[in-house]
Coordinates of C-alpha atoms in Angstrom, one line a residue:
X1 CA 0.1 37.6 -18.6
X2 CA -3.7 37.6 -18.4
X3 CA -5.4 36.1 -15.2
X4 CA -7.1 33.4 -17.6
X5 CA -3.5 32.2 -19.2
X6 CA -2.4 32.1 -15.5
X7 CA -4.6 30.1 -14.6
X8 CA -4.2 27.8 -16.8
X9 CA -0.2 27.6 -16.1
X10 CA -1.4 26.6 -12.3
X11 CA -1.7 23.2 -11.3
X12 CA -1.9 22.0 -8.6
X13 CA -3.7 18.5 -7.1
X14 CA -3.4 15.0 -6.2
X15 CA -2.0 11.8 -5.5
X16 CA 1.7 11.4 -3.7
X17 CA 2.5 10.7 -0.2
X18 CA 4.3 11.6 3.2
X19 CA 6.4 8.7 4.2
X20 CA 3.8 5.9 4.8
X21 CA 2.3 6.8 1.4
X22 CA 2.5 4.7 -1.9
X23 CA 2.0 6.3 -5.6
X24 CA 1.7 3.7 -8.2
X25 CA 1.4 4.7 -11.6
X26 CA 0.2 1.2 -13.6
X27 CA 3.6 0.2 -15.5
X28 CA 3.7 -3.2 -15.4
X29 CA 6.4 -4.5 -17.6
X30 CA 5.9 -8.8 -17.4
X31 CA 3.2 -11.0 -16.6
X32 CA 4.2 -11.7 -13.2
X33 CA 3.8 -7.8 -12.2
X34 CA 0.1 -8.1 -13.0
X35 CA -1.4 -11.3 -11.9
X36 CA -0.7 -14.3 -10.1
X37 CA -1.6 -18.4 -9.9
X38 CA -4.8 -19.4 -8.7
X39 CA -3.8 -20.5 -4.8
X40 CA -1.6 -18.1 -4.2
X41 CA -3.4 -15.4 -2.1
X42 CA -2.0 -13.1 1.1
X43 CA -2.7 -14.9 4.6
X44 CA -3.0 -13.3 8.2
X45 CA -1.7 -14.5 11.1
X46 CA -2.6 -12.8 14.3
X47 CA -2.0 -13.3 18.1
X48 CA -2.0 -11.1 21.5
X49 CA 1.2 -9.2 23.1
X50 CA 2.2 -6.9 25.5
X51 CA 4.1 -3.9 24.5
X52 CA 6.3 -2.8 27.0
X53 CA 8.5 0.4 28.2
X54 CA 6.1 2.8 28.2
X55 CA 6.2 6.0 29.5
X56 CA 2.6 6.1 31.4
X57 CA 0.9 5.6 28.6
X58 CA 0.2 2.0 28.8
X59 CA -3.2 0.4 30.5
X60 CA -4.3 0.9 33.7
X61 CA -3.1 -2.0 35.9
X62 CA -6.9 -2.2 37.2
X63 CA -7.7 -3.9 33.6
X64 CA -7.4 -7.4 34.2
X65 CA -7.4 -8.2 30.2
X66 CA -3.5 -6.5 30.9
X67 CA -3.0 -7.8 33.8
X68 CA -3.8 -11.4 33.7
X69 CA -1.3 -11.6 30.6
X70 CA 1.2 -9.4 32.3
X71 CA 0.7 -11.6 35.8
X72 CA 1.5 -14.8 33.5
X73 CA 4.2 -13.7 31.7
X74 CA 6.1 -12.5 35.1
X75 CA 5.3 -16.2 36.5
X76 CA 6.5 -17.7 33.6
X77 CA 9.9 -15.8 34.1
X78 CA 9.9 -16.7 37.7
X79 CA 8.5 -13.7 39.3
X80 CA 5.2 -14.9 40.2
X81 CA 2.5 -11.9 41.6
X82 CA 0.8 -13.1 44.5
X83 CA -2.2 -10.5 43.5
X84 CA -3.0 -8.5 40.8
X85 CA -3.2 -5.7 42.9
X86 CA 0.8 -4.8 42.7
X87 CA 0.3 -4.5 38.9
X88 CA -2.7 -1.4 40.0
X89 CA -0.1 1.9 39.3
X90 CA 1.5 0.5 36.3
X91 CA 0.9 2.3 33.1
X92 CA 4.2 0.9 31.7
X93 CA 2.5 -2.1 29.7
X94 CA -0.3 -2.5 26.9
X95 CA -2.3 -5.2 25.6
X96 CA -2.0 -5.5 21.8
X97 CA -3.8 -7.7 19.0
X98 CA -0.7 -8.6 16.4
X99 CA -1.3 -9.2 13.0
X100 CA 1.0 -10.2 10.2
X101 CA 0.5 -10.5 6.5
X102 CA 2.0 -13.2 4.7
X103 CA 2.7 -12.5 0.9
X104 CA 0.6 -14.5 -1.6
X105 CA 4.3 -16.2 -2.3
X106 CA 4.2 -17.9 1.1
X107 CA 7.0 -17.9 3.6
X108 CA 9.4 -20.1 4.6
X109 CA 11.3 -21.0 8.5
X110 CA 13.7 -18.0 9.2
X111 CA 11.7 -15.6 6.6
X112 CA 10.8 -12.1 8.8
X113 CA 7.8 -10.4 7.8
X114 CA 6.6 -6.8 9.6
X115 CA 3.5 -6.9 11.9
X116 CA 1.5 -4.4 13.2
X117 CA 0.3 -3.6 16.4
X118 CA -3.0 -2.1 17.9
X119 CA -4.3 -1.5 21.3
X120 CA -7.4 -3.2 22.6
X121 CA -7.8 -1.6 26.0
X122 CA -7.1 2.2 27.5
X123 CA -3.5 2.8 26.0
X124 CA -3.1 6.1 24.8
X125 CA 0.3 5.7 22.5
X126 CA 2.6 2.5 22.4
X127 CA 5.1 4.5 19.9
X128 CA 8.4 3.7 21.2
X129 CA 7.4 0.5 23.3
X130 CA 8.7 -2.7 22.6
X131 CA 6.5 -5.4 22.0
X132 CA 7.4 -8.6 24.1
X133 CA 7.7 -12.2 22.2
X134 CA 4.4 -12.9 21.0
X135 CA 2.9 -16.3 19.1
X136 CA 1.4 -16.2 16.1
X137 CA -0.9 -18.3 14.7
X138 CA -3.7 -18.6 11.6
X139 CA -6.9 -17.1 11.4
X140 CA -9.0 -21.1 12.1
X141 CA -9.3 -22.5 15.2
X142 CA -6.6 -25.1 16.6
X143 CA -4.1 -23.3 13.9
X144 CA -0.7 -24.2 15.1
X145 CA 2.2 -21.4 16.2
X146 CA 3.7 -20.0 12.3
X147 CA 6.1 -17.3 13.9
X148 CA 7.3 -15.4 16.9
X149 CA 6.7 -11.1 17.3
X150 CA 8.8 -9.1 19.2
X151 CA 10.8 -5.8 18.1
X152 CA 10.4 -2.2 18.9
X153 CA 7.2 -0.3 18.5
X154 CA 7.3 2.5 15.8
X155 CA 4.0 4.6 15.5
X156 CA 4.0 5.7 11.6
X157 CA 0.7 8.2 12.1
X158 CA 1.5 10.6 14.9
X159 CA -2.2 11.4 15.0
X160 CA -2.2 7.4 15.4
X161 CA -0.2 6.5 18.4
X162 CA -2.3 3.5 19.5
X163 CA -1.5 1.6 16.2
X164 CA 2.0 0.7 15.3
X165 CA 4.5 -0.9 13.1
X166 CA 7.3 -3.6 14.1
X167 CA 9.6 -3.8 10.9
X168 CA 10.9 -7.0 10.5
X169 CA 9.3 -8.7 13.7
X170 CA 7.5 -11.7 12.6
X171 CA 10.2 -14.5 12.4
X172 CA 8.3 -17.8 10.9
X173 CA 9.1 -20.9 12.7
X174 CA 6.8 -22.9 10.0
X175 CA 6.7 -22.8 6.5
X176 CA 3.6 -21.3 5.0
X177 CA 3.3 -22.3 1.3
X178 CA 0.8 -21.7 -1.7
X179 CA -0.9 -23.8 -3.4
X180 CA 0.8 -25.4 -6.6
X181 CA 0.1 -25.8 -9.8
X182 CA -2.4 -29.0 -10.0
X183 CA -2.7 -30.8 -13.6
X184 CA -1.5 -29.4 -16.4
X185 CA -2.9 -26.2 -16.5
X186 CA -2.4 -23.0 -14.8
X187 CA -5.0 -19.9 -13.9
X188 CA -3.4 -16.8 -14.3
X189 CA -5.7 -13.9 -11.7
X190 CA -5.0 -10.4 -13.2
X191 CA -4.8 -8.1 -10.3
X192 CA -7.8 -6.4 -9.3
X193 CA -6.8 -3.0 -11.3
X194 CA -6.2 -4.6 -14.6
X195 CA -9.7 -6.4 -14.5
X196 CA -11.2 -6.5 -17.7
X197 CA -11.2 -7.6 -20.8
X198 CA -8.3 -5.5 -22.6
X199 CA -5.9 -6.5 -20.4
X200 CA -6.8 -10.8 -20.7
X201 CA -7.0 -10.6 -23.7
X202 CA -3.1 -8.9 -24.7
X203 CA -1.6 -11.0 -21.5
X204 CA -3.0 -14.5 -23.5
X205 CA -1.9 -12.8 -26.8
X206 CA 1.8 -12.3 -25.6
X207 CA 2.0 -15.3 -23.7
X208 CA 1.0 -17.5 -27.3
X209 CA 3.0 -15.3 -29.0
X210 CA 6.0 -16.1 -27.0
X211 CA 5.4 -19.9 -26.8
X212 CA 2.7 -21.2 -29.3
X213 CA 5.3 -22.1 -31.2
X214 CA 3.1 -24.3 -34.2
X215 CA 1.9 -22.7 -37.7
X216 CA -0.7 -25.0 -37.7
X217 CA -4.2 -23.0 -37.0
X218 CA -6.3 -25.9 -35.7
X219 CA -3.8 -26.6 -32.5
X220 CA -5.2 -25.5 -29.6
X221 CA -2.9 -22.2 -28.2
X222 CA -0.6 -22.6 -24.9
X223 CA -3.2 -19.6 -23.8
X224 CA -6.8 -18.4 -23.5
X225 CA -9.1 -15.9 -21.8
X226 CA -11.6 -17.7 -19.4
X227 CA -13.1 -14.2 -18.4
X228 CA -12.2 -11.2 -17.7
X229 CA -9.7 -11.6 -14.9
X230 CA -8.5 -15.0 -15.4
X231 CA -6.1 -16.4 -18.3
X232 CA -5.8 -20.3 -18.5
X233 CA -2.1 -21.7 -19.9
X234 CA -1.8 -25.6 -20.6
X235 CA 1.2 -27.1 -19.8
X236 CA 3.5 -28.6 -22.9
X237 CA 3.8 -32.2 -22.5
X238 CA 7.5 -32.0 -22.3
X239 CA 7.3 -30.0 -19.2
X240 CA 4.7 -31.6 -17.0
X241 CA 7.1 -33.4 -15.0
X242 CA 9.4 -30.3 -13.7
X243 CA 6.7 -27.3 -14.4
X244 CA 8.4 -24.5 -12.3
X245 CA 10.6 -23.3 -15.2
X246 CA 8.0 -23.2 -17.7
X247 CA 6.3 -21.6 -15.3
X248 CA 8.5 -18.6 -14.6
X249 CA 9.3 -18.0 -18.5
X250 CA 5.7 -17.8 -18.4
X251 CA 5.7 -15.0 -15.6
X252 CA 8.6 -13.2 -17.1
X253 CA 6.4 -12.7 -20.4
X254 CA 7.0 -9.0 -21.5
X255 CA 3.5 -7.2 -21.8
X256 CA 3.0 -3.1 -23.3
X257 CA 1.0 -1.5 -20.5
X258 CA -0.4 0.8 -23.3
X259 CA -2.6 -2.1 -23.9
X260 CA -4.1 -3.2 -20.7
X261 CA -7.0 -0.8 -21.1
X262 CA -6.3 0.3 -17.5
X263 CA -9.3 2.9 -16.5
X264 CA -7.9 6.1 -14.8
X265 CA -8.2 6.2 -11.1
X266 CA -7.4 7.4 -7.8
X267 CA -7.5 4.8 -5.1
X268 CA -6.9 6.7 -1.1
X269 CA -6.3 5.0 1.9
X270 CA -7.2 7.3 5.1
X271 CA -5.8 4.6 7.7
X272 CA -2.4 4.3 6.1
X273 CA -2.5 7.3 4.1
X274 CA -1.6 5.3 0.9
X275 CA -2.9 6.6 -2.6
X276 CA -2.6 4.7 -5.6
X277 CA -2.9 6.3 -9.4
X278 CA -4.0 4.0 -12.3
X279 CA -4.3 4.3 -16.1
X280 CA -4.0 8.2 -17.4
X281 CA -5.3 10.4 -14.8
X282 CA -5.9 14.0 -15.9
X283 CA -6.7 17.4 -14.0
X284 CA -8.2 20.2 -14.9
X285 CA -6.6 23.5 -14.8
X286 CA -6.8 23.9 -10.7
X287 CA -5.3 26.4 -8.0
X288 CA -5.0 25.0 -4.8
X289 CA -3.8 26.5 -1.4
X290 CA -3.3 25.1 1.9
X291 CA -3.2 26.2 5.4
X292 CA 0.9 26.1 6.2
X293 CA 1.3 28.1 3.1
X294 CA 1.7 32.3 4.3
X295 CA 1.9 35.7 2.6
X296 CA 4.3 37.7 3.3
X297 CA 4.9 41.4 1.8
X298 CA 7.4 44.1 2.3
X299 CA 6.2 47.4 0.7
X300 CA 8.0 49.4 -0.7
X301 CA 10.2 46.7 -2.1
X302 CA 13.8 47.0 -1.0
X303 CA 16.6 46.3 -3.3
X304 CA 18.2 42.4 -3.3
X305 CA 21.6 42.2 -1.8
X306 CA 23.7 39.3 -1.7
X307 CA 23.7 39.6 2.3
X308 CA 19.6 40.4 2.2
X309 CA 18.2 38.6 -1.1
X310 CA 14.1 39.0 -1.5
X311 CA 12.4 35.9 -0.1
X312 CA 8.9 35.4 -1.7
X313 CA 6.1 34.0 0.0
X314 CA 3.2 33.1 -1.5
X315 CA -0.3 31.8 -0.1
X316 CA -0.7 30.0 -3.4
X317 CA 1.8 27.8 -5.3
X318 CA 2.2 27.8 -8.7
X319 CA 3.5 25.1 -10.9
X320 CA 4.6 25.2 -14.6
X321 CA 3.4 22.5 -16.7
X322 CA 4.0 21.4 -20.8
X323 CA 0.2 21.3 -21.1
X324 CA -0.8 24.5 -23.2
X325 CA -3.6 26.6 -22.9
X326 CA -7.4 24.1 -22.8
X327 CA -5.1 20.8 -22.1
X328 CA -5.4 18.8 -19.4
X329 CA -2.2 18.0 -16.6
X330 CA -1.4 14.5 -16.5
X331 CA -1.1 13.8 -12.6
X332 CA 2.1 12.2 -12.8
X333 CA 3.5 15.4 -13.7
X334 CA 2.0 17.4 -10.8
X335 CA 3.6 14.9 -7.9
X336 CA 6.3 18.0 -7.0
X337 CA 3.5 20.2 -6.3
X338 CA 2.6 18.1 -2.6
X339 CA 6.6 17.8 -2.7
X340 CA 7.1 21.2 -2.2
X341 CA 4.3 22.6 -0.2
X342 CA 5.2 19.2 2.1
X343 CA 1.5 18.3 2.4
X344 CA 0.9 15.7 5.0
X345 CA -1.4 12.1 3.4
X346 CA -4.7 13.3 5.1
X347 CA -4.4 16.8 3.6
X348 CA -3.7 15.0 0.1
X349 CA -6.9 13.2 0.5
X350 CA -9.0 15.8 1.1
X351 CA -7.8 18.0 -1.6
X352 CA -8.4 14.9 -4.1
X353 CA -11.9 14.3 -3.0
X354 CA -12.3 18.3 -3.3
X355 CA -10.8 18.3 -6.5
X356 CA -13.1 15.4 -7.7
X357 CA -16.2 16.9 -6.2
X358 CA -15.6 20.2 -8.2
X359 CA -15.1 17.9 -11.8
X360 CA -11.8 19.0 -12.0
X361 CA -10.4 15.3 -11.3
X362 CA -10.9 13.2 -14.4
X363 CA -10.7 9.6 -12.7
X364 CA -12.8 7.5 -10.5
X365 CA -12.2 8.7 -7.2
X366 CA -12.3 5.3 -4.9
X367 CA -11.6 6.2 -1.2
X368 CA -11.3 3.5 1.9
X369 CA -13.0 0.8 -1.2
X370 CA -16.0 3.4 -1.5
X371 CA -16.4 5.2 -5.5
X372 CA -17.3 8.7 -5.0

């Protein structure tokens, strides 16, 4: 086989993740997986805590933004401090800012969402902490207390160790609902991925074709494109009074992703590591290597035995494709390639933005909300 035909039978590039990545590919199968009601939108809550049971890698007990805290919370317990100055050798304790998201479906008492936890002062890691019961409340001034924080501390970047996750810490004491339906109409807000006209356009189609149930062409369908992102749907008459089930027929709609008009993209997250694929993203013919990959060569080369088989190691890694020669790879198909050389988020990152810079990337490349 020629050099050109090989290297067209290599490809390599972009677009999974390590274990705090995310690969969508847009197959959205109902109405409800591409948009929601207008009034339902994410919320944060925030608040400050202490993260505890560290290992000297907490604050310095001279920072009175961790002592003063830490001083109140041992009063509170019934160990009052009668200075500040028996907190100066502890690096056991951190100050954190706590943030939770809320889903755009609201939450209700008892629900537990995950938070996340940063440190404000000189912390160095608060991975394997645990952070102490901390209030949380909304982003406005004189918000009330929506949930209660506390768990143990898991850093999910090692390069990252001053911002953490608590799975499952959040527990809501209040109810935090969306905004319902008023009238009768409803705005449907297509995700910002699906934006355009394509995809309004077929969502309104199978939503009258489902329920505009009248022969008659002068009646005024159950659904119609306001602009490019949002779809109004009126309300029949006989359902005005108990909406919610209309409503979730409505959101169970079935809808062909061929027809969204989805443009190809690559969407990268450096914080979280998180990369998301949209619409038919292809790649050019592409080797790729990558630093933990090694050669290694034994010459002359000795015969295989079942006790000493031939181990090949290769500095480049090659992976077989359907696409024949002058095609492009679809990137859903080149996913095992980052599998099997085990490349961490970061790494997956750069080569996309390398890959993009050299043409060989045929999507918009959109990385921390900045098109390159």
């Amino acid at each position: 086989m020629g050099s050109l035909d090989r290297l067209h039978r290599l490809v390599r590039t972009a677009a999974c993740f390590a274990l705090a990545a995310l690969c969508v590919s847009a197959q959205a199968n109902t109405v409800r997986d591409i948009t929601r009601i207008r009034g339902q939108g994410e919320s944060v809550l925030q608040g400050l805590g202490l993260v505890i049971g560290l290992n000297g890698s907490g604050d310095s007990g001279t920072e009175l933004a961790m002592a003063r805290p830490l001083a109140e919370t041992l009063r509170r317990l019934g160990n009052p401090l009668p200075s500040f100055d028996e907190l100066r050798n502890s690096r056991s304790v951190a100050l954190v800012m706590v943030t939770c998201t809320v889903p755009r479906t609201g939450a209700r008492m008892d629900d537990t969402l995950d938070v996340t936890v940063s440190v404000l002062n000189s912390a160095t890691s608060i991975d394997g902490g645990e952070l102490f019961i901390a209030p949380l409340i909304g982003p406005k001034p004189g918000d009330p207390v929506f949930a209660f924080a506390q768990g143990s501390v898991v850093a999910e970047q090692a390069e990252r160790p001053t911002v953490a996750r608590v799975r499952g810490g959040a527990r809501m004491v209040r109810d935090i609902l969306t905004t319902p339906p008023a009238g009768g109409a409803i705005d449907l807000i297509l995700d910002p991925v699906y934006v355009g006209y394509a995809a309004a356009t077929h969502v309104a189609q199978q939503i009258n074709d489902a329920y505009f149930l009248t022969t008659d062409p002068t009646s005024e369908k159950i659904a119609r494109v306001l602009d490019e992102r949002t779809i109004r749907v009126l309300v029949p008459e006989v359902e005005l009074e108990a909406p919610a089930a209309f409503i979730a027929d409505v959101l169970e709609t079935d809808i062909l992703p061929s027809q969204l008009g989805v443009p190809a993209s690559v969407v990268a997250n450096t914080a979280t590591g998180a990369i998301v694929v949209t619409g038919d993203v292809r790649i050019s013919p592409s080797v790729i290597t990558h630093r933990d990959l090694v050669i290694t060569t034994t010459l002359p080369t000795p015969e295989p035995t079942p006790e000493a088989p031939i181990v090949d190691r290769e500095r480049w890694a090659t992976l077989q494709t359907d696409a024949t020669t002058g095609e492009l790879a679809r990137i859903d198909g080149l996913l095992t390639a980052f599998e099997q050389l085990d490349i961490p988020a970061t790494d997956q990152i750069a080569i996309l933005r390398m890959l993009h810079s050299a043409g060989k990337l045929h999507a918009k490349l959109i990385i921390d909300g900045v098109e390159l």
